[in-house]
mmCIF file of C-alpha atoms in Angstrom:
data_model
loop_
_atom_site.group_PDB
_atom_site.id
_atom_site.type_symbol
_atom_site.label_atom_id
_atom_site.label_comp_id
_atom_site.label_asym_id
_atom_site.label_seq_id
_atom_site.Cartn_x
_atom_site.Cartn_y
_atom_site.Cartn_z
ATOM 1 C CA UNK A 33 17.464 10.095 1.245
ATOM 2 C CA UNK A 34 19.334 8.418 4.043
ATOM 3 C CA UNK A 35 18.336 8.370 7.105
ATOM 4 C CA UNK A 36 19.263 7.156 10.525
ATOM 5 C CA UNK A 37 17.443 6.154 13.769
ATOM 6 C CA UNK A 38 18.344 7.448 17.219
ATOM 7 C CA UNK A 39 16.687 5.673 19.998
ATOM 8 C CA UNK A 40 16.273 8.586 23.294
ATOM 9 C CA UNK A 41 15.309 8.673 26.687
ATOM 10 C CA UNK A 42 13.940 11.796 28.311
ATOM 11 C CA UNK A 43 12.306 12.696 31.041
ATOM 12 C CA UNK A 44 8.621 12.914 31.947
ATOM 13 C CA UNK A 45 8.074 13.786 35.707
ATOM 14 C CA UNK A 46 9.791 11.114 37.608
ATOM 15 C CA UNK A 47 9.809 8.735 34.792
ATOM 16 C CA UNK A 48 12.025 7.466 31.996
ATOM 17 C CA UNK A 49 10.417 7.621 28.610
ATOM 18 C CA UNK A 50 11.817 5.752 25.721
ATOM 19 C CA UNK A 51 11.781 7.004 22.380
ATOM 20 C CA UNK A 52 12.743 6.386 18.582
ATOM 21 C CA UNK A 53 13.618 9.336 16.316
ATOM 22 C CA UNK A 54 14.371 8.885 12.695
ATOM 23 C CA UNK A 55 15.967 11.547 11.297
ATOM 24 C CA UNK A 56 16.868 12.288 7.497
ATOM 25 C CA UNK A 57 20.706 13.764 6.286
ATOM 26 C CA UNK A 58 19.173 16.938 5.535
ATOM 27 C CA UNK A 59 15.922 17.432 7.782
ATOM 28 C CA UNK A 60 13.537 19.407 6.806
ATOM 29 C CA UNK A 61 12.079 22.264 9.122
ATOM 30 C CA UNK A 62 8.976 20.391 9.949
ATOM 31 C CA UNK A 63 8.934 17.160 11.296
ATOM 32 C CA UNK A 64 6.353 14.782 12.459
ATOM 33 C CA UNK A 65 5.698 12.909 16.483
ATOM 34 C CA UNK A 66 3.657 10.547 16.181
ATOM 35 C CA UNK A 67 1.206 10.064 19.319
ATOM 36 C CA UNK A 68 0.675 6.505 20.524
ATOM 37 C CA UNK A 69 -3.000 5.398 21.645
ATOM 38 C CA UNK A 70 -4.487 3.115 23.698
ATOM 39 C CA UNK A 71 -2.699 -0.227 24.847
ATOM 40 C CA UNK A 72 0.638 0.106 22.665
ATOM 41 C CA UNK A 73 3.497 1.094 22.129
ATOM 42 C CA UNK A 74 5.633 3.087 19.643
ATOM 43 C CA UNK A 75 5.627 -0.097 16.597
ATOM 44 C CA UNK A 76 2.128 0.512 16.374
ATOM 45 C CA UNK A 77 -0.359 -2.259 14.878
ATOM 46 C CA UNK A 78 1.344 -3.449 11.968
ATOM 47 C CA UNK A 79 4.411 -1.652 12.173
ATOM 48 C CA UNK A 80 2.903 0.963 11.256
ATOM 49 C CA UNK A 81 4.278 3.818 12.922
ATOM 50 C CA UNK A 82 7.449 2.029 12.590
ATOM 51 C CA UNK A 83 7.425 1.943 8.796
ATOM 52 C CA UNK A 84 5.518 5.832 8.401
ATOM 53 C CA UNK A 85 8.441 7.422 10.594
ATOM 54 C CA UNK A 86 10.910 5.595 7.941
ATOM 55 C CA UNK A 87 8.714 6.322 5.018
ATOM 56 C CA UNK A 88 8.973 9.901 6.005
ATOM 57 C CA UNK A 89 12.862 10.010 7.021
ATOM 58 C CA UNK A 90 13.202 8.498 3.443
ATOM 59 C CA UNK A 91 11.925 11.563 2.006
ATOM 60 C CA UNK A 92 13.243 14.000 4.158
ATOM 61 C CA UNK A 93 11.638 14.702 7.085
ATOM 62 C CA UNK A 94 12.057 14.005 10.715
ATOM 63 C CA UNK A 95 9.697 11.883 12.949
ATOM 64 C CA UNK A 96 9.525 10.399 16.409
ATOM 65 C CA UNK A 97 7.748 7.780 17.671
ATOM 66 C CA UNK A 98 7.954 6.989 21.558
ATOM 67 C CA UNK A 99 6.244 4.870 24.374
ATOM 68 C CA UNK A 100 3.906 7.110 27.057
ATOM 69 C CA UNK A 101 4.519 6.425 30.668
ATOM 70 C CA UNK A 102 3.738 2.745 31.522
ATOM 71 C CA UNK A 103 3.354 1.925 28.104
ATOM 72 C CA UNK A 104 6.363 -0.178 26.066
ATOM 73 C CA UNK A 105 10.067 0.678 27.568
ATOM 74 C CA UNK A 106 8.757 3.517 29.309
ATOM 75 C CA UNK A 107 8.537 3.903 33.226
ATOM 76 C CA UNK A 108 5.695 5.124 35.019
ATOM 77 C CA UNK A 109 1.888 3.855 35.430
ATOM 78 C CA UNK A 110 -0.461 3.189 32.793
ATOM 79 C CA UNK A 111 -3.064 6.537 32.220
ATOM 80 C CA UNK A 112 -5.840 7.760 30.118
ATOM 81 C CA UNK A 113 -5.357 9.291 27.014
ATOM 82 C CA UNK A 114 -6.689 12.337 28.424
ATOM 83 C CA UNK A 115 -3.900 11.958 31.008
ATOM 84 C CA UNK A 116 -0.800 12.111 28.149
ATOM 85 C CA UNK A 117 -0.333 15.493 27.889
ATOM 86 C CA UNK A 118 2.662 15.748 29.835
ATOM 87 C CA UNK A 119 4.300 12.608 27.922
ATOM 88 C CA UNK A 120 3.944 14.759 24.834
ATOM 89 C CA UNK A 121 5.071 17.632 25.499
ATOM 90 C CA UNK A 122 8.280 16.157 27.096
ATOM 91 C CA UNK A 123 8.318 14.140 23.719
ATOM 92 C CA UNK A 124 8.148 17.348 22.028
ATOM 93 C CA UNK A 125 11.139 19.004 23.877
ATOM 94 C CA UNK A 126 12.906 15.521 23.616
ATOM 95 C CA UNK A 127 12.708 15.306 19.358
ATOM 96 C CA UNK A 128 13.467 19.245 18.890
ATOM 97 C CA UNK A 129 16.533 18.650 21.161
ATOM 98 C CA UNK A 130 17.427 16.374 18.608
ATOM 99 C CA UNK A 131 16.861 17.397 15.100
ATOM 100 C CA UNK A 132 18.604 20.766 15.124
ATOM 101 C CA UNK A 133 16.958 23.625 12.824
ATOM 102 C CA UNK A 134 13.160 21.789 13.004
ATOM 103 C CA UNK A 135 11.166 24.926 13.632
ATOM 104 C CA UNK A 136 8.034 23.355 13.726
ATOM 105 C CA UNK A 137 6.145 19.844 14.267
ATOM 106 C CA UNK A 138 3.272 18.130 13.345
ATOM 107 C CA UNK A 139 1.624 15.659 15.706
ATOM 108 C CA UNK A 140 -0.005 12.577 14.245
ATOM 109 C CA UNK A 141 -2.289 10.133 15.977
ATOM 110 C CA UNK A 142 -4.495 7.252 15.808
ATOM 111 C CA UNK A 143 -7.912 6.903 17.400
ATOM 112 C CA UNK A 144 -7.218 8.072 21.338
ATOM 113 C CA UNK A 145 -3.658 8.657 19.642
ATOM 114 C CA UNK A 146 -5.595 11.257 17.721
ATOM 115 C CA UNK A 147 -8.039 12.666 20.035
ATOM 116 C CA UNK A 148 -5.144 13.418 22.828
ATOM 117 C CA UNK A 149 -2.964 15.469 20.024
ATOM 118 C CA UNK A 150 -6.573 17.307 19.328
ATOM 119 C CA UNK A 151 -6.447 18.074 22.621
ATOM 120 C CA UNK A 152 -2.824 18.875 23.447
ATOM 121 C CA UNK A 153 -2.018 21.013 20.369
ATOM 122 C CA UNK A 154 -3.799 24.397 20.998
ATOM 123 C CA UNK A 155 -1.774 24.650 24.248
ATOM 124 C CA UNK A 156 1.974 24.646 22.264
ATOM 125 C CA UNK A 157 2.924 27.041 19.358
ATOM 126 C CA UNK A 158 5.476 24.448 18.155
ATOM 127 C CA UNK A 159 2.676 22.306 16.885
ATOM 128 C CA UNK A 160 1.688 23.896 13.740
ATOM 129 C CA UNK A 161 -0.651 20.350 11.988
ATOM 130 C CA UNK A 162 -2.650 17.239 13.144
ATOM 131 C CA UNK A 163 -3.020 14.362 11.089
ATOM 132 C CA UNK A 164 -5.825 12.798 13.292
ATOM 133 C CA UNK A 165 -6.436 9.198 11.796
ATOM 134 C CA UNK A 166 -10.004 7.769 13.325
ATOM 135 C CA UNK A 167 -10.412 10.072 16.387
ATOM 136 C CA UNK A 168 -12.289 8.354 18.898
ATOM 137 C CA UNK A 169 -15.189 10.721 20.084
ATOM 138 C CA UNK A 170 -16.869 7.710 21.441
ATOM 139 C CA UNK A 171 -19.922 8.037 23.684
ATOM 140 C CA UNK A 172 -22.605 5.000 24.635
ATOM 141 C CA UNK A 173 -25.146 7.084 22.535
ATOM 142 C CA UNK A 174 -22.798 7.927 20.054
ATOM 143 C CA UNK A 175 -21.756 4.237 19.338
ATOM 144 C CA UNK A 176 -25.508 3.619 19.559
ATOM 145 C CA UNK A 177 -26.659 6.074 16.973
ATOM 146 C CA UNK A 178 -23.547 5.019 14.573
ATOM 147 C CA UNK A 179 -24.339 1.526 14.681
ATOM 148 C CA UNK A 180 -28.218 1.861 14.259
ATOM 149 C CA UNK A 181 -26.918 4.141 11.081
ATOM 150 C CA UNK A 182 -24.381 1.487 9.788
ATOM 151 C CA UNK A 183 -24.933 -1.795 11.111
ATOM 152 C CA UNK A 184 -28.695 -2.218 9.951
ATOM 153 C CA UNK A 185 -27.914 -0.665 6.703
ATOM 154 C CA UNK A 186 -24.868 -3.358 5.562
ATOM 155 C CA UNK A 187 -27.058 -5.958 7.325
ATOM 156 C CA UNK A 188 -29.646 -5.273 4.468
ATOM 157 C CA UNK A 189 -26.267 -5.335 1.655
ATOM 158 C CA UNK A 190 -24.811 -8.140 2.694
ATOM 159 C CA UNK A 191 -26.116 -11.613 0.921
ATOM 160 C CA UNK A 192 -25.385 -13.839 3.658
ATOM 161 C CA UNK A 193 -28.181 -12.071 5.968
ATOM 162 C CA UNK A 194 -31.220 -12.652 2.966
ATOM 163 C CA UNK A 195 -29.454 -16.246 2.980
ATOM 164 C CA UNK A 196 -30.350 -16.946 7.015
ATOM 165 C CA UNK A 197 -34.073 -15.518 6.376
ATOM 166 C CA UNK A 198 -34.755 -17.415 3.408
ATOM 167 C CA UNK A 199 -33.510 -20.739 5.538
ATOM 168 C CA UNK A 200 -35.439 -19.180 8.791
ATOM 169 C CA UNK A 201 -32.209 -18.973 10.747
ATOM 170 C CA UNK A 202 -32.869 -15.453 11.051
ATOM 171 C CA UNK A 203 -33.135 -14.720 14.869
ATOM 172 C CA UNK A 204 -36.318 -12.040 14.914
ATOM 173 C CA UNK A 205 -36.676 -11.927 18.789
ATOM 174 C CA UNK A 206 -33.112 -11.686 19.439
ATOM 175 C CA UNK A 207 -32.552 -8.994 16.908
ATOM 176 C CA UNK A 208 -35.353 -6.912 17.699
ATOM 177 C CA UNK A 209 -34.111 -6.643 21.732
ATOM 178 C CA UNK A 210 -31.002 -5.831 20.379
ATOM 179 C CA UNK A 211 -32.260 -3.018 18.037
ATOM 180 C CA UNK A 212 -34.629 -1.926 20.993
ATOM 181 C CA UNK A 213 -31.210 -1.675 23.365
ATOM 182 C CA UNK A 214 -29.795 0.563 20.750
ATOM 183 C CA UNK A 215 -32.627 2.895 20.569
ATOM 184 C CA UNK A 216 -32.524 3.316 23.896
ATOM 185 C CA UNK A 217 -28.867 3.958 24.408
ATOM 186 C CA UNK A 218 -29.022 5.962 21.334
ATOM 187 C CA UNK A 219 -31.698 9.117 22.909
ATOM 188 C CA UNK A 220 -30.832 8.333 26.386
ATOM 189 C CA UNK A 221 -27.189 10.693 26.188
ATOM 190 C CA UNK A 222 -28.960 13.259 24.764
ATOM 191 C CA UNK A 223 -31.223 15.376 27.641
ATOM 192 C CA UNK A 224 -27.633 15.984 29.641
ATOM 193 C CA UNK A 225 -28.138 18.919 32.543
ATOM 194 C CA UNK A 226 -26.723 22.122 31.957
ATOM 195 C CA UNK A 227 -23.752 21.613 34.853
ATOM 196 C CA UNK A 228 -22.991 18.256 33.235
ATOM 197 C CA UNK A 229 -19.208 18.047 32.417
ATOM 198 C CA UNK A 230 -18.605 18.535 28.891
ATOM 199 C CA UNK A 231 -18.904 15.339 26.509
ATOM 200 C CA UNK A 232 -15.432 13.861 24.889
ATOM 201 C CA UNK A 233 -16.892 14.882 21.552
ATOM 202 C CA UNK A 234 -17.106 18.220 22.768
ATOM 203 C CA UNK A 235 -13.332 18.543 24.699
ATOM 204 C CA UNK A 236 -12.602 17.124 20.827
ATOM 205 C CA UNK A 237 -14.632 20.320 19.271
ATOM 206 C CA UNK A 238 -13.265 22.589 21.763
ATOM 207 C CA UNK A 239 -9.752 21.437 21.109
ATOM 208 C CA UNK A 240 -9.865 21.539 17.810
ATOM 209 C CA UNK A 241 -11.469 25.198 17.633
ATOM 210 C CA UNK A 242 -8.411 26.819 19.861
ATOM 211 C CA UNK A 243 -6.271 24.990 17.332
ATOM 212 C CA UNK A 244 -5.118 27.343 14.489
ATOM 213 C CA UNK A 245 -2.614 25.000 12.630
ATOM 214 C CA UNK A 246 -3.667 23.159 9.221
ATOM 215 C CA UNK A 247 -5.543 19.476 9.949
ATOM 216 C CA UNK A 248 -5.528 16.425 8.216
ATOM 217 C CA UNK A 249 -8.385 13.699 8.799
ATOM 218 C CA UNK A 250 -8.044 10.075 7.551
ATOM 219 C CA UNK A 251 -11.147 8.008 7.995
ATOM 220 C CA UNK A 252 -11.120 4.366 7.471
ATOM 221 C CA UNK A 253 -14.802 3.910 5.751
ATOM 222 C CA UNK A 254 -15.217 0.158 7.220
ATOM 223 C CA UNK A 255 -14.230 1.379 10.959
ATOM 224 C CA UNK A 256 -16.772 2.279 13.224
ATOM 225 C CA UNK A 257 -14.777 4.732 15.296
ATOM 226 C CA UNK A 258 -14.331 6.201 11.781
ATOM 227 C CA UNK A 259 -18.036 6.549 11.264
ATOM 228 C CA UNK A 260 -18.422 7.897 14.439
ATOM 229 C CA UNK A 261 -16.520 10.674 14.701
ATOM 230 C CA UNK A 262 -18.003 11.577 11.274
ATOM 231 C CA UNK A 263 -21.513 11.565 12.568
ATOM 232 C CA UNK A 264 -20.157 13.557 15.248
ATOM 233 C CA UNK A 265 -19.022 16.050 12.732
ATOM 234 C CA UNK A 266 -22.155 16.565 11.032
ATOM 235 C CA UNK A 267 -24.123 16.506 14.223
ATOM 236 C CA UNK A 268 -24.061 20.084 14.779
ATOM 237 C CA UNK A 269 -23.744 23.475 13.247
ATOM 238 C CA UNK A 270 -20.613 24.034 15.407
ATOM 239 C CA UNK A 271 -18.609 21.302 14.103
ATOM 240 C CA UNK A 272 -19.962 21.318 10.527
ATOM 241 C CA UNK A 273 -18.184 24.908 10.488
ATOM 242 C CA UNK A 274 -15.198 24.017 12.539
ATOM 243 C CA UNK A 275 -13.984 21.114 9.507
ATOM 244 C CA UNK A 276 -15.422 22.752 6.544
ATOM 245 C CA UNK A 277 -12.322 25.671 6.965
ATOM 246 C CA UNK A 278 -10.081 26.015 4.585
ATOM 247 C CA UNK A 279 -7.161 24.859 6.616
ATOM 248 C CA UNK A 280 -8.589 21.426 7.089
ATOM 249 C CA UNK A 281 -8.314 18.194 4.151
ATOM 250 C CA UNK A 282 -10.174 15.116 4.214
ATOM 251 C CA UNK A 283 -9.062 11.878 3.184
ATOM 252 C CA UNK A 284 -11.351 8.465 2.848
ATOM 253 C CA UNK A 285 -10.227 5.150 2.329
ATOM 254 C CA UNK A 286 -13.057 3.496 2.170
ATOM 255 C CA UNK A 287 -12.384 -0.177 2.638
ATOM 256 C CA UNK A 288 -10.389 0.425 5.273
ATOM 257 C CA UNK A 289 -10.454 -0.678 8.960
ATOM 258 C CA UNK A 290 -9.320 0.700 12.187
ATOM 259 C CA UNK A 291 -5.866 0.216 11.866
ATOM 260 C CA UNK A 292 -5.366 0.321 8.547
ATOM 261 C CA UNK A 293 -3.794 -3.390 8.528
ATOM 262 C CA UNK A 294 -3.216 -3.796 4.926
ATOM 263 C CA UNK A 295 -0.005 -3.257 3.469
ATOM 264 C CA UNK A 296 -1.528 -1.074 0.546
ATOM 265 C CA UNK A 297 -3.792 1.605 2.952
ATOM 266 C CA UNK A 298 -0.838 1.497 5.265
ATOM 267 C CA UNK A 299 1.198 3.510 2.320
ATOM 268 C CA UNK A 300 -1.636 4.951 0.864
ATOM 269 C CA UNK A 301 -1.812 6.799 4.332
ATOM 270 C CA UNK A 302 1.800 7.154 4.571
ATOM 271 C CA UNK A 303 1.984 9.099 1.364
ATOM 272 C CA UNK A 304 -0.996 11.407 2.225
ATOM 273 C CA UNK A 305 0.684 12.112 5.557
ATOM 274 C CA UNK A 306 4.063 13.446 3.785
ATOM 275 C CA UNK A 307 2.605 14.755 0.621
ATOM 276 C CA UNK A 308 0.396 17.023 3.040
ATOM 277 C CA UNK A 309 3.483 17.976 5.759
ATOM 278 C CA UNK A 310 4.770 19.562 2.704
ATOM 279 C CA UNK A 311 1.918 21.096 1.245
ATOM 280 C CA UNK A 312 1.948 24.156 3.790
#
């Protein structure tokens, strides 16, 4: 279908936010803003944002991309992700304004990306689906439990560590401190007081819970942020009910990395995303 690409500036507070919508002939009712994380901007590693809003444009459906304050072309200071809640809901008003007839929006992230949308959508009837790609939950005991999980076990799979010990260049003092560090970190998060402030993992939980809309979570099997937030949502009987619903679908790819840098689990999750927007 064609498609064209609009690039807006809106409004957040005192600043000038820059944004990129691309936006089909015949839009569908639903249409997809993507939520930028961390330290970029509204390409996205690889493109990739870049090339999902056109994948979905191409088949019909409207998406936005845009930079956060102090991020890209956008004014403002640098913030938190926690801190972006603001930037999206200006985005928000900003892509409806300009795909007329979209009744509803789904809000798609990556890592922080994702964990801010968690966060942001139960406060905004508009957002009706999350497709939360490696939510970062990430704790210093989390990271230490997921690694002690993980690292040790590949350690064992992978040839080139049997290689070392057989030709004694295996490191036993410095590898036991290390593992002895982890332990450490791992049990020392988890005797928090009663008035402590609640953990990211939870404000994740809790956001997710007021959340009503249908969910979609992509894990990249080879990224640790990945295998975090799954450990996270197995830790407890809370979240193991909160993602077994109905209303939320799984995907895996499980040679996949953070950002999803190859070309092929780029589409792959390019194709889940639309195939799901439509599903509901």
């Amino acid at each position: 279908m064609p498609y064209e690409e609009r690039a807006l500036t809106f409004d957040c507070g005192s600043a000038a936010l820059v944004g990129i919508a691309s936006v089909p002939a015949a839009p569908a009712t639903r249409g997809v803003l993507i939520v930028v994380g961390g330290p970029q901007y509204r390409i996205g590693s690889h493109r990739q944002f870049a090339l999902l809003a056109r994948h979905l444009a191409a088949h019909g459906i409207a998406a936005m991309r845009f930079d956060v304050r102090g991020m890209g072309d956008s004014d403002g200071e640098e913030r938190d992700f926690e801190a972006i809640q603001d930037d999206i809901r200006a985005a928000l008003d900003a892509f409806i304004d300009a795909v007329p007839g979209m009744r509803d929006v789904v809000l798609w992230g990556l890592c922080d990306g994702a964990s801010a949308a968690a966060m942001y959508a139960p406060n905004d009837t508009r957002v009706r689906g999350l497709v939360l790609l490696n939510p970062w939950v990430r704790t210093d005991d989390g990271v230490a439990r997921t690694t002690l999980k993980h690292h040790y076990r590949d350690r064992l799979r992978n040839p080139e560590f049997w290689r070392k010990l057989a030709r004694g260049q295996f490191d036993y003092a410095g590898s036991l401190t290390s593992m002895l560090k982890l332990v450490r970190t791992a049990f020392a998060g988890r005797a928090s007081p009663d008035d402590a402030p609640a953990t990211l993992p939870e404000r994740m939980r809790q956001g997710l819970h007021g959340f009503k809309g249908h969910l979609l979570l992509v894990i990249g099997g080879a990224d640790l942020t990945g295998r975090e937030f799954c450990d996270v949502a197995g830790s407890t009987p809370a979240w193991k009910r909160l993602l077994a619903a109905p209303r939320v679908t799984w995907r895996r790819l499980e040679e996949a990395d953070h950002t999803f840098s190859r070309r092929a689990w780029r589409d792959q999750v390019a194709e889940w995303t639309r195939e799901w927007v439509v599903s509901w």
